Every structure is written in C-alpha cells, then in structure tokens.
PDB file of C-alpha atoms in Angstrom:
ATOM      1  CA  MET A   4      82.487 116.791 102.271  1.00  0.00           C
ATOM      2  CA  THR A   5      82.001 116.678 106.049  1.00  0.00           C
ATOM      3  CA  GLU A   6      78.485 115.235 105.686  1.00  0.00           C
ATOM      4  CA  VAL A   7      79.637 112.604 103.190  1.00  0.00           C
ATOM      5  CA  ARG A   8      82.509 111.513 105.436  1.00  0.00           C
ATOM      6  CA  LYS A   9      80.222 111.248 108.422  1.00  0.00           C
ATOM      7  CA  ARG A  10      78.108 108.727 106.544  1.00  0.00           C
ATOM      8  CA  TYR A  11      80.918 106.219 106.165  1.00  0.00           C
ATOM      9  CA  ARG A  12      83.898 106.831 108.493  1.00  0.00           C
ATOM     10  CA  LEU A  13      83.205 104.640 111.503  1.00  0.00           C
ATOM     11  CA  ALA A  14      85.718 106.439 113.730  1.00  0.00           C
ATOM     12  CA  GLU A  15      83.917 109.748 113.208  1.00  0.00           C
ATOM     13  CA  LEU A  16      80.505 108.439 114.280  1.00  0.00           C
ATOM     14  CA  SER A  17      79.015 108.417 117.742  1.00  0.00           C
ATOM     15  CA  TRP A  18      77.865 105.029 118.978  1.00  0.00           C
ATOM     16  CA  PRO A  19      74.176 105.781 118.284  1.00  0.00           C
ATOM     17  CA  GLU A  20      75.124 106.799 114.738  1.00  0.00           C
ATOM     18  CA  ALA A  21      77.134 103.612 114.313  1.00  0.00           C
ATOM     19  CA  GLN A  22      74.227 101.603 115.676  1.00  0.00           C
ATOM     20  CA  ALA A  23      71.810 103.245 113.254  1.00  0.00           C
ATOM     21  CA  ALA A  24      74.091 102.606 110.289  1.00  0.00           C
ATOM     22  CA  ILE A  25      74.548  98.929 111.201  1.00  0.00           C
ATOM     23  CA  GLN A  26      70.838  98.441 111.835  1.00  0.00           C
ATOM     24  CA  ALA A  27      70.181  99.966 108.411  1.00  0.00           C
ATOM     25  CA  GLY A  28      72.313  97.179 106.903  1.00  0.00           C
ATOM     26  CA  ALA A  29      75.663  98.894 106.368  1.00  0.00           C
ATOM     27  CA  MET A  30      78.562  96.623 105.497  1.00  0.00           C
ATOM     28  CA  ALA A  31      81.993  97.305 107.026  1.00  0.00           C
ATOM     29  CA  VAL A  32      85.300  97.616 105.176  1.00  0.00           C
ATOM     30  CA  LEU A  33      88.512  97.094 107.168  1.00  0.00           C
ATOM     31  CA  PRO A  34      91.794  97.897 105.336  1.00  0.00           C
ATOM     32  CA  VAL A  35      94.736  95.708 106.366  1.00  0.00           C
ATOM     33  CA  GLY A  36      98.206  96.780 105.240  1.00  0.00           C
ATOM     34  CA  SER A  37     101.831  96.311 106.218  1.00  0.00           C
ATOM     35  CA  LEU A  38     104.900  98.273 107.261  1.00  0.00           C
ATOM     36  CA  GLU A  39     107.668  96.771 105.135  1.00  0.00           C
ATOM     37  CA  GLN A  40     110.542  97.652 102.838  1.00  0.00           C
ATOM     38  CA  HIS A  41     109.816  98.333  99.158  1.00  0.00           C
ATOM     39  CA  GLY A  42     113.311  98.764  97.783  1.00  0.00           C
ATOM     40  CA  ARG A  43     115.492 101.847  98.054  1.00  0.00           C
ATOM     41  CA  HIS A  44     113.140 104.188  96.194  1.00  0.00           C
ATOM     42  CA  LEU A  45     109.847 103.703  98.061  1.00  0.00           C
ATOM     43  CA  PRO A  46     108.872 104.256 101.726  1.00  0.00           C
ATOM     44  CA  LEU A  47     108.172 101.526 104.249  1.00  0.00           C
ATOM     45  CA  ASP A  48     104.574 102.764 104.393  1.00  0.00           C
ATOM     46  CA  THR A  49     103.842 102.009 100.714  1.00  0.00           C
ATOM     47  CA  ASP A  50     101.248  99.278 101.306  1.00  0.00           C
ATOM     48  CA  ASN A  51      99.434 101.421 103.865  1.00  0.00           C
ATOM     49  CA  VAL A  52      99.374 104.489 101.633  1.00  0.00           C
ATOM     50  CA  LEU A  53      97.970 102.437  98.754  1.00  0.00           C
ATOM     51  CA  GLY A  54      95.498 100.435 100.829  1.00  0.00           C
ATOM     52  CA  ASP A  55      94.116 103.441 102.683  1.00  0.00           C
ATOM     53  CA  ALA A  56      93.667 105.429  99.465  1.00  0.00           C
ATOM     54  CA  ILE A  57      91.996 102.545  97.632  1.00  0.00           C
ATOM     55  CA  ALA A  58      89.659 101.817 100.538  1.00  0.00           C
ATOM     56  CA  GLU A  59      88.768 105.494 100.992  1.00  0.00           C
ATOM     57  CA  ALA A  60      88.036 106.046  97.304  1.00  0.00           C
ATOM     58  CA  ALA A  61      86.134 102.775  96.916  1.00  0.00           C
ATOM     59  CA  VAL A  62      83.936 103.354  99.954  1.00  0.00           C
ATOM     60  CA  ALA A  63      83.293 106.973  98.941  1.00  0.00           C
ATOM     61  CA  GLY A  64      82.378 105.784  95.447  1.00  0.00           C
ATOM     62  CA  ALA A  65      80.086 103.094  96.811  1.00  0.00           C
ATOM     63  CA  VAL A  66      78.362 105.559  99.158  1.00  0.00           C
ATOM     64  CA  GLY A  67      77.976 107.924  96.206  1.00  0.00           C
ATOM     65  CA  ARG A  68      76.071 105.145  94.433  1.00  0.00           C
ATOM     66  CA  GLY A  69      73.715 104.784  97.364  1.00  0.00           C
ATOM     67  CA  LEU A  70      75.353 101.768  99.021  1.00  0.00           C
ATOM     68  CA  LYS A  71      75.488 101.528 102.805  1.00  0.00           C
ATOM     69  CA  VAL A  72      79.135 101.172 103.820  1.00  0.00           C
ATOM     70  CA  LEU A  73      81.226 101.917 106.914  1.00  0.00           C
ATOM     71  CA  LEU A  74      84.979 102.423 106.581  1.00  0.00           C
ATOM     72  CA  CYS A  75      86.841 101.133 109.640  1.00  0.00           C
ATOM     73  CA  PRO A  76      90.179 102.551 110.827  1.00  0.00           C
ATOM     74  CA  PRO A  77      92.951 100.589 109.090  1.00  0.00           C
ATOM     75  CA  LEU A  78      95.289  97.999 110.550  1.00  0.00           C
ATOM     76  CA  HIS A  79      98.746  99.207 109.470  1.00  0.00           C
ATOM     77  CA  TYR A  80     100.716  96.102 110.421  1.00  0.00           C
ATOM     78  CA  GLY A  81     100.577  92.733 108.704  1.00  0.00           C
ATOM     79  CA  TYR A  82     102.488  89.513 108.136  1.00  0.00           C
ATOM     80  CA  THR A  83     105.855  90.226 106.498  1.00  0.00           C
ATOM     81  CA  MET A  84     108.392  87.915 108.127  1.00  0.00           C
ATOM     82  CA  HIS A  85     110.096  87.431 104.756  1.00  0.00           C
ATOM     83  CA  ASN A  86     111.195  91.099 104.752  1.00  0.00           C
ATOM     84  CA  MET A  87     112.762  91.178 108.205  1.00  0.00           C
ATOM     85  CA  ASP A  88     116.269  91.281 106.712  1.00  0.00           C
ATOM     86  CA  PHE A  89     115.515  94.917 105.805  1.00  0.00           C
ATOM     87  CA  PRO A  90     115.635  97.459 108.671  1.00  0.00           C
ATOM     88  CA  GLY A  91     112.405  99.303 109.460  1.00  0.00           C
ATOM     89  CA  THR A  92     110.163  96.423 108.502  1.00  0.00           C
ATOM     90  CA  MET A  93     107.769  95.503 111.329  1.00  0.00           C
ATOM     91  CA  THR A  94     105.762  92.287 111.278  1.00  0.00           C
ATOM     92  CA  LEU A  95     102.997  90.556 113.150  1.00  0.00           C
ATOM     93  CA  GLY A  96     103.264  86.811 113.629  1.00  0.00           C
ATOM     94  CA  THR A  97     100.805  84.538 111.872  1.00  0.00           C
ATOM     95  CA  GLU A  98      98.902  83.814 115.081  1.00  0.00           C
ATOM     96  CA  THR A  99      98.880  87.492 116.063  1.00  0.00           C
ATOM     97  CA  LEU A 100      97.377  88.742 112.805  1.00  0.00           C
ATOM     98  CA  LEU A 101      94.874  85.889 112.852  1.00  0.00           C
ATOM     99  CA  ALA A 102      93.831  86.724 116.412  1.00  0.00           C
ATOM    100  CA  VAL A 103      93.663  90.503 115.881  1.00  0.00           C
ATOM    101  CA  GLY A 104      91.711  90.186 112.644  1.00  0.00           C
ATOM    102  CA  ARG A 105      89.319  87.656 114.122  1.00  0.00           C
ATOM    103  CA  ASP A 106      88.720  89.896 117.166  1.00  0.00           C
ATOM    104  CA  LEU A 107      88.040  92.981 115.036  1.00  0.00           C
ATOM    105  CA  VAL A 108      85.665  91.167 112.694  1.00  0.00           C
ATOM    106  CA  THR A 109      83.915  89.482 115.636  1.00  0.00           C
ATOM    107  CA  SER A 110      83.471  92.909 117.251  1.00  0.00           C
ATOM    108  CA  LEU A 111      81.637  94.153 114.169  1.00  0.00           C
ATOM    109  CA  ALA A 112      79.517  91.001 114.046  1.00  0.00           C
ATOM    110  CA  HIS A 113      78.703  91.399 117.753  1.00  0.00           C
ATOM    111  CA  HIS A 114      77.139  94.782 117.005  1.00  0.00           C
ATOM    112  CA  GLY A 115      75.002  93.338 114.232  1.00  0.00           C
ATOM    113  CA  CYS A 116      77.122  93.921 111.131  1.00  0.00           C
ATOM    114  CA  ARG A 117      76.316  91.104 108.691  1.00  0.00           C
ATOM    115  CA  ARG A 118      78.702  91.894 105.813  1.00  0.00           C
ATOM    116  CA  ILE A 119      82.379  92.579 106.506  1.00  0.00           C
ATOM    117  CA  VAL A 120      85.181  93.103 103.987  1.00  0.00           C
ATOM    118  CA  LEU A 121      88.869  92.675 104.835  1.00  0.00           C
ATOM    119  CA  LEU A 122      90.650  94.768 102.188  1.00  0.00           C
ATOM    120  CA  SER A 123      94.307  93.800 101.873  1.00  0.00           C
ATOM    121  CA  SER A 124      97.016  95.881 100.219  1.00  0.00           C
ATOM    122  CA  HIS A 125      99.760  93.388 101.105  1.00  0.00           C
ATOM    123  CA  GLY A 126      99.974  90.039  99.363  1.00  0.00           C
ATOM    124  CA  SER A 127     101.318  87.996 102.260  1.00  0.00           C
ATOM    125  CA  ASN A 128      98.321  88.916 104.415  1.00  0.00           C
ATOM    126  CA  TRP A 129      96.083  87.055 102.021  1.00  0.00           C
ATOM    127  CA  SER A 130      96.092  83.492 103.362  1.00  0.00           C
ATOM    128  CA  ILE A 131      95.653  84.725 106.947  1.00  0.00           C
ATOM    129  CA  LEU A 132      92.745  87.019 106.050  1.00  0.00           C
ATOM    130  CA  ASP A 133      91.126  84.155 104.175  1.00  0.00           C
ATOM    131  CA  LEU A 134      91.416  82.025 107.313  1.00  0.00           C
ATOM    132  CA  ILE A 135      89.908  84.840 109.426  1.00  0.00           C
ATOM    133  CA  ALA A 136      86.907  84.958 107.101  1.00  0.00           C
ATOM    134  CA  ARG A 137      86.465  81.182 107.324  1.00  0.00           C
ATOM    135  CA  GLU A 138      86.851  81.020 111.105  1.00  0.00           C
ATOM    136  CA  VAL A 139      84.371  83.836 111.753  1.00  0.00           C
ATOM    137  CA  MET A 140      81.731  82.380 109.444  1.00  0.00           C
ATOM    138  CA  ASN A 141      82.151  78.951 111.020  1.00  0.00           C
ATOM    139  CA  ARG A 142      81.257  80.550 114.346  1.00  0.00           C
ATOM    140  CA  ARG A 143      78.733  83.077 112.980  1.00  0.00           C
ATOM    141  CA  PRO A 144      77.090  81.528 109.896  1.00  0.00           C
ATOM    142  CA  GLU A 145      74.742  84.489 109.528  1.00  0.00           C
ATOM    143  CA  VAL A 146      77.735  86.791 108.834  1.00  0.00           C
ATOM    144  CA  LEU A 147      79.371  87.097 105.415  1.00  0.00           C
ATOM    145  CA  VAL A 148      83.094  87.898 105.582  1.00  0.00           C
ATOM    146  CA  ALA A 149      85.065  88.555 102.391  1.00  0.00           C
ATOM    147  CA  ALA A 150      88.842  88.886 102.136  1.00  0.00           C
ATOM    148  CA  ILE A 151      89.769  90.884  99.023  1.00  0.00           C
ATOM    149  CA  PHE A 152      93.033  91.903  97.355  1.00  0.00           C
ATOM    150  CA  PRO A 153      92.022  94.772  95.021  1.00  0.00           C
ATOM    151  CA  ILE A 154      95.144  94.618  92.843  1.00  0.00           C
ATOM    152  CA  LYS A 155      94.472  90.953  92.064  1.00  0.00           C
ATOM    153  CA  MET A 156      90.800  91.704  91.464  1.00  0.00           C
ATOM    154  CA  ALA A 157      91.722  94.170  88.707  1.00  0.00           C
ATOM    155  CA  ALA A 158      94.574  92.051  87.320  1.00  0.00           C
ATOM    156  CA  ALA A 159      93.108  91.523  83.828  1.00  0.00           C
ATOM    157  CA  GLU A 160      92.581  95.252  83.284  1.00  0.00           C
ATOM    158  CA  LEU A 161      95.944  96.219  84.807  1.00  0.00           C
ATOM    159  CA  GLU A 162      97.757  93.645  82.686  1.00  0.00           C
ATOM    160  CA  ARG A 163      96.728  95.509  79.528  1.00  0.00           C
ATOM    161  CA  LEU A 164      98.371  98.719  80.780  1.00  0.00           C
ATOM    162  CA  ARG A 165     101.705  97.367  82.014  1.00  0.00           C
ATOM    163  CA  GLU A 166     104.989  98.142  80.265  1.00  0.00           C
ATOM    164  CA  ALA A 167     107.082  95.774  82.390  1.00  0.00           C
ATOM    165  CA  THR A 168     105.963  92.837  80.282  1.00  0.00           C
ATOM    166  CA  GLN A 169     108.510  90.309  81.583  1.00  0.00           C
ATOM    167  CA  THR A 170     106.999  87.985  84.192  1.00  0.00           C
ATOM    168  CA  GLY A 171     108.159  89.338  87.523  1.00  0.00           C
ATOM    169  CA  GLY A 172     108.048  92.937  86.312  1.00  0.00           C
ATOM    170  CA  MET A 173     105.106  93.610  88.616  1.00  0.00           C
ATOM    171  CA  SER A 174     105.732  92.051  91.996  1.00  0.00           C
ATOM    172  CA  HIS A 175     107.025  94.276  94.815  1.00  0.00           C
ATOM    173  CA  GLY A 176     108.157  97.918  94.674  1.00  0.00           C
ATOM    174  CA  CYS A 177     107.518  97.509  90.962  1.00  0.00           C
ATOM    175  CA  GLU A 178     106.001  99.432  88.039  1.00  0.00           C
ATOM    176  CA  LEU A 179     102.552  99.129  89.592  1.00  0.00           C
ATOM    177  CA  GLU A 180     103.297 100.115  93.180  1.00  0.00           C
ATOM    178  CA  THR A 181     105.759 102.814  92.138  1.00  0.00           C
ATOM    179  CA  SER A 182     103.306 104.342  89.649  1.00  0.00           C
ATOM    180  CA  LEU A 183     100.568 104.330  92.282  1.00  0.00           C
ATOM    181  CA  MET A 184     102.868 106.070  94.750  1.00  0.00           C
ATOM    182  CA  LEU A 185     103.905 108.632  92.114  1.00  0.00           C
ATOM    183  CA  HIS A 186     100.206 109.368  91.690  1.00  0.00           C
ATOM    184  CA  LEU A 187      99.272 109.437  95.372  1.00  0.00           C
ATOM    185  CA  ARG A 188     102.405 110.544  97.280  1.00  0.00           C
ATOM    186  CA  PRO A 189     105.132 111.590  94.815  1.00  0.00           C
ATOM    187  CA  GLU A 190     107.111 113.366  97.537  1.00  0.00           C
ATOM    188  CA  LEU A 191     107.848 109.950  99.088  1.00  0.00           C
ATOM    189  CA  VAL A 192     109.331 108.440  95.904  1.00  0.00           C
ATOM    190  CA  ASP A 193     113.008 108.746  94.880  1.00  0.00           C
ATOM    191  CA  MET A 194     113.126 107.618  91.251  1.00  0.00           C
ATOM    192  CA  SER A 195     116.897 108.163  91.145  1.00  0.00           C
ATOM    193  CA  LYS A 196     117.169 104.986  93.244  1.00  0.00           C
ATOM    194  CA  ALA A 197     114.704 102.918  91.199  1.00  0.00           C
ATOM    195  CA  VAL A 198     116.313  99.960  89.441  1.00  0.00           C
ATOM    196  CA  CYS A 199     115.111  96.897  87.563  1.00  0.00           C
ATOM    197  CA  ASP A 200     115.526  93.830  89.781  1.00  0.00           C
ATOM    198  CA  ILE A 201     113.785  90.699  88.459  1.00  0.00           C
ATOM    199  CA  SER A 202     114.563  87.184  89.600  1.00  0.00           C
ATOM    200  CA  GLN A 203     112.383  84.157  88.938  1.00  0.00           C
ATOM    201  CA  PRO A 204     112.582  80.583  90.236  1.00  0.00           C
ATOM    202  CA  ASP A 205     113.248  77.823  87.740  1.00  0.00           C
ATOM    203  CA  SER A 206     109.694  76.478  87.746  1.00  0.00           C
ATOM    204  CA  GLN A 207     106.783  75.775  85.418  1.00  0.00           C
ATOM    205  CA  PHE A 208     104.311  76.200  88.264  1.00  0.00           C
ATOM    206  CA  TYR A 209     105.413  79.092  90.480  1.00  0.00           C
ATOM    207  CA  TRP A 210     106.589  82.615  89.694  1.00  0.00           C
ATOM    208  CA  ARG A 211     106.577  86.058  91.259  1.00  0.00           C
ATOM    209  CA  ASP A 212     104.200  88.506  89.581  1.00  0.00           C
ATOM    210  CA  LEU A 213     101.209  90.304  91.113  1.00  0.00           C
ATOM    211  CA  LEU A 214      99.106  90.068  87.970  1.00  0.00           C
ATOM    212  CA  ARG A 215     100.039  86.606  86.743  1.00  0.00           C
ATOM    213  CA  GLY A 216      99.005  83.973  89.231  1.00  0.00           C
ATOM    214  CA  SER A 217     101.059  80.814  89.618  1.00  0.00           C
ATOM    215  CA  ARG A 218      99.567  77.493  88.576  1.00  0.00           C
ATOM    216  CA  GLY A 219      97.984  76.519  91.862  1.00  0.00           C
ATOM    217  CA  VAL A 220     101.263  76.593  93.782  1.00  0.00           C
ATOM    218  CA  ALA A 221     102.058  78.716  96.846  1.00  0.00           C
ATOM    219  CA  MET A 222     105.717  78.607  97.834  1.00  0.00           C
ATOM    220  CA  ALA A 223     107.353  80.642 100.553  1.00  0.00           C
ATOM    221  CA  ASP A 224     110.725  82.340 100.177  1.00  0.00           C
ATOM    222  CA  LEU A 225     112.604  85.207 101.760  1.00  0.00           C
ATOM    223  CA  THR A 226     112.978  88.479  99.862  1.00  0.00           C
ATOM    224  CA  ARG A 227     116.750  88.141 100.144  1.00  0.00           C
ATOM    225  CA  HIS A 228     116.428  84.970  98.022  1.00  0.00           C
ATOM    226  CA  ALA A 229     114.608  86.860  95.269  1.00  0.00           C
ATOM    227  CA  SER A 230     116.134  90.336  95.211  1.00  0.00           C
ATOM    228  CA  ARG A 231     119.403  92.261  95.377  1.00  0.00           C
ATOM    229  CA  THR A 232     117.724  95.500  96.442  1.00  0.00           C
ATOM    230  CA  GLY A 233     114.504  94.572  98.249  1.00  0.00           C
ATOM    231  CA  LEU A 234     112.261  95.196  95.262  1.00  0.00           C
ATOM    232  CA  VAL A 235     111.097  92.599  92.752  1.00  0.00           C
ATOM    233  CA  GLY A 236     110.142  94.051  89.392  1.00  0.00           C
ATOM    234  CA  ASP A 237     110.847  97.022  87.172  1.00  0.00           C
ATOM    235  CA  PRO A 238     109.910 100.396  88.687  1.00  0.00           C
ATOM    236  CA  THR A 239     112.002 102.299  86.130  1.00  0.00           C
ATOM    237  CA  VAL A 240     109.024 102.458  83.758  1.00  0.00           C
ATOM    238  CA  ALA A 241     106.655 103.836  86.419  1.00  0.00           C
ATOM    239  CA  THR A 242     104.861 107.161  85.878  1.00  0.00           C
ATOM    240  CA  ALA A 243     102.295 109.193  87.795  1.00  0.00           C
ATOM    241  CA  GLU A 244      99.912 109.085  84.826  1.00  0.00           C
ATOM    242  CA  LYS A 245     100.009 105.293  84.777  1.00  0.00           C
ATOM    243  CA  GLY A 246      99.489 105.390  88.529  1.00  0.00           C
ATOM    244  CA  ARG A 247      96.318 107.421  88.058  1.00  0.00           C
ATOM    245  CA  ARG A 248      94.998 104.948  85.505  1.00  0.00           C
ATOM    246  CA  PHE A 249      95.968 101.955  87.662  1.00  0.00           C
ATOM    247  CA  PHE A 250      94.300 103.554  90.689  1.00  0.00           C
ATOM    248  CA  ASP A 251      91.048 104.329  88.875  1.00  0.00           C
ATOM    249  CA  LEU A 252      90.800 100.749  87.591  1.00  0.00           C
ATOM    250  CA  ILE A 253      91.451  99.237  91.015  1.00  0.00           C
ATOM    251  CA  VAL A 254      88.930 101.518  92.740  1.00  0.00           C
ATOM    252  CA  ALA A 255      86.251 100.893  90.102  1.00  0.00           C
ATOM    253  CA  THR A 256      86.686  97.148  90.541  1.00  0.00           C
ATOM    254  CA  CYS A 257      86.325  97.490  94.313  1.00  0.00           C
ATOM    255  CA  VAL A 258      83.147  99.527  93.958  1.00  0.00           C
ATOM    256  CA  GLU A 259      81.640  96.867  91.713  1.00  0.00           C
ATOM    257  CA  PHE A 260      82.485  94.213  94.284  1.00  0.00           C
ATOM    258  CA  LEU A 261      80.920  96.210  97.119  1.00  0.00           C
ATOM    259  CA  ALA A 262      77.747  96.643  95.070  1.00  0.00           C
ATOM    260  CA  GLU A 263      77.596  92.890  94.500  1.00  0.00           C
ATOM    261  CA  PHE A 264      78.422  92.093  98.125  1.00  0.00           C
ATOM    262  CA  GLU A 265      75.627  94.310  99.466  1.00  0.00           C
ATOM    263  CA  ASP A 266      73.056  92.082  97.756  1.00  0.00           C
ATOM    264  CA  GLN A 267      74.468  88.784  98.990  1.00  0.00           C
ATOM    265  CA  GLU A 268      72.831  86.753 101.731  1.00  0.00           C
ATOM    266  CA  PRO A 269      73.797  83.412 103.280  1.00  0.00           C
ATOM    267  CA  HIS A 270      71.177  80.887 102.168  1.00  0.00           C
ATOM    268  CA  VAL A 271      70.921  77.345 103.492  1.00  0.00           C
ATOM    269  CA  THR A 272      70.464  75.007 100.530  1.00  0.00           C
ATOM    270  CA  LEU A 273      71.026  71.781 102.472  1.00  0.00           C
ATOM    271  CA  ASP A 274      67.941  69.517 102.368  1.00  0.00           C
TER     272      ASP A 274
END
C-alpha cells in the first residue's frame, strides 16, 4: 500500500518525484469541499469526508488501471454563505475561493501539469470552480482544467437506487449524503435526529434536488428559506448498504472520467 500511495499522493512525494510524475504526463486532482451544517444528524465535515473519500478511491482506481494521476491535498473550505445562519459553518467569499483556486491551479500549471481536475463535493462551489477553469485556460491555453461534481456525474445511476422519490428528497443532508456517511463514517451520524424536511419553491423551472437538475435556471436562496432543520431531503430512508452502492457508482463514474480526460488534448481548429 505504501508504494501505491507514493505513486499518487502529491504531499508524500519529494520535489524530484513530483517533477518526474508531472514530466511523465500525470494529471492532478484537487478535491474542494466545504465546512457547513448538514442538519442535526450529520457533522459539519460531511462534504469533506465524502469528497476526500471519493477522490482517494477514484485516484487509486485510476492508478490501478495504469493512469498517471496525482492527488493533491484537499481544500476543506468552500463557498457556503447561504448556511451562515447555522453555527459552525465557515465560508470563503466568492472572490476568495476564486483567487485561492486560481492560485493553486496556476501553481500546478507552472510546474508543467497540463491536465487538472477540480473535484467538488459541495454544490455551491460549482459555479466558482467553473470560472476558475475558464480563467486559467484563458491565460494558459495549453492547460486543460475540468471542474467536476461526481454526484451529478452519476445522477442517472443514482436516481435508479433512490427511495426518496419525491423531488427534493435528495438535496442536502439527505438520503444520499446520509447513506454515504453511514457507509464511510457511521460513528459521526445520529439517525435518531434524522427527519424528513422537504420544501420546494412554486416553480416549473427551478427545484432543489441533487439528481434532478432544474430547467436551465439557477436561483439563490438561503437555507433558512428552504428548511426547518438545516437539511433538505429525506435522510430517514438512508442505510449504510445504500451508501456503499452509491459510493461505488460515484467512484466508478469518476474513474471513467479520469480515463477519458487523460487522452484529451487542446487542439486548435481555427483556420
């Protein structure tokens, strides 16, 4: 296990080893999470636990398939202003996350890394990570930067397994996140405090559900406008076994993406 880890954990490499890996064409994966409330039954660290585990398993799986990947130390703070009514939540401002992410990605590009993946486990990071990817490539067109949200990537497969079928049943601190935590860190979950808390806006175009995307509409709201307890969804149907199945699907999807991403190159098609 020590030898396998040394092939992909950037923080465990010496600089000559990092240089060799980058020169050999290794892509970099940077997990970006959040420290925020997830209802009364889950810990503040939920997004970080899930993101770190998904990134670790996906990179290990990709390396096991012969891909060249470096796993960067995670960024455990993200953009979560909408949860600041709940004590313990800690947020970065929009400009701060944009600047930090851009600096970290630019650092990797400076050393010669040409494929960089920002792996988000927190939905509200998404638009900022997308902007980081765009800004870096505008400055460094030879570098491919992808922002990915693994849960969304596996949405079609996860949808077939869900029991909280009502729209909004899988949103925040829900069946999905609670099941994943029961699988990964059950000692941090208090199911006696899990309740169903689903509230949806009166709209044909926008709704709150991780697996069911709205119809091209992004609309901001505060969690206190959508929830009595901090969670949005139905964690009461969560189980560790479902968490294992959810996790395996999400990781497999990530591995497939990394395999595809390794073969991509920026090509100029302009005449």
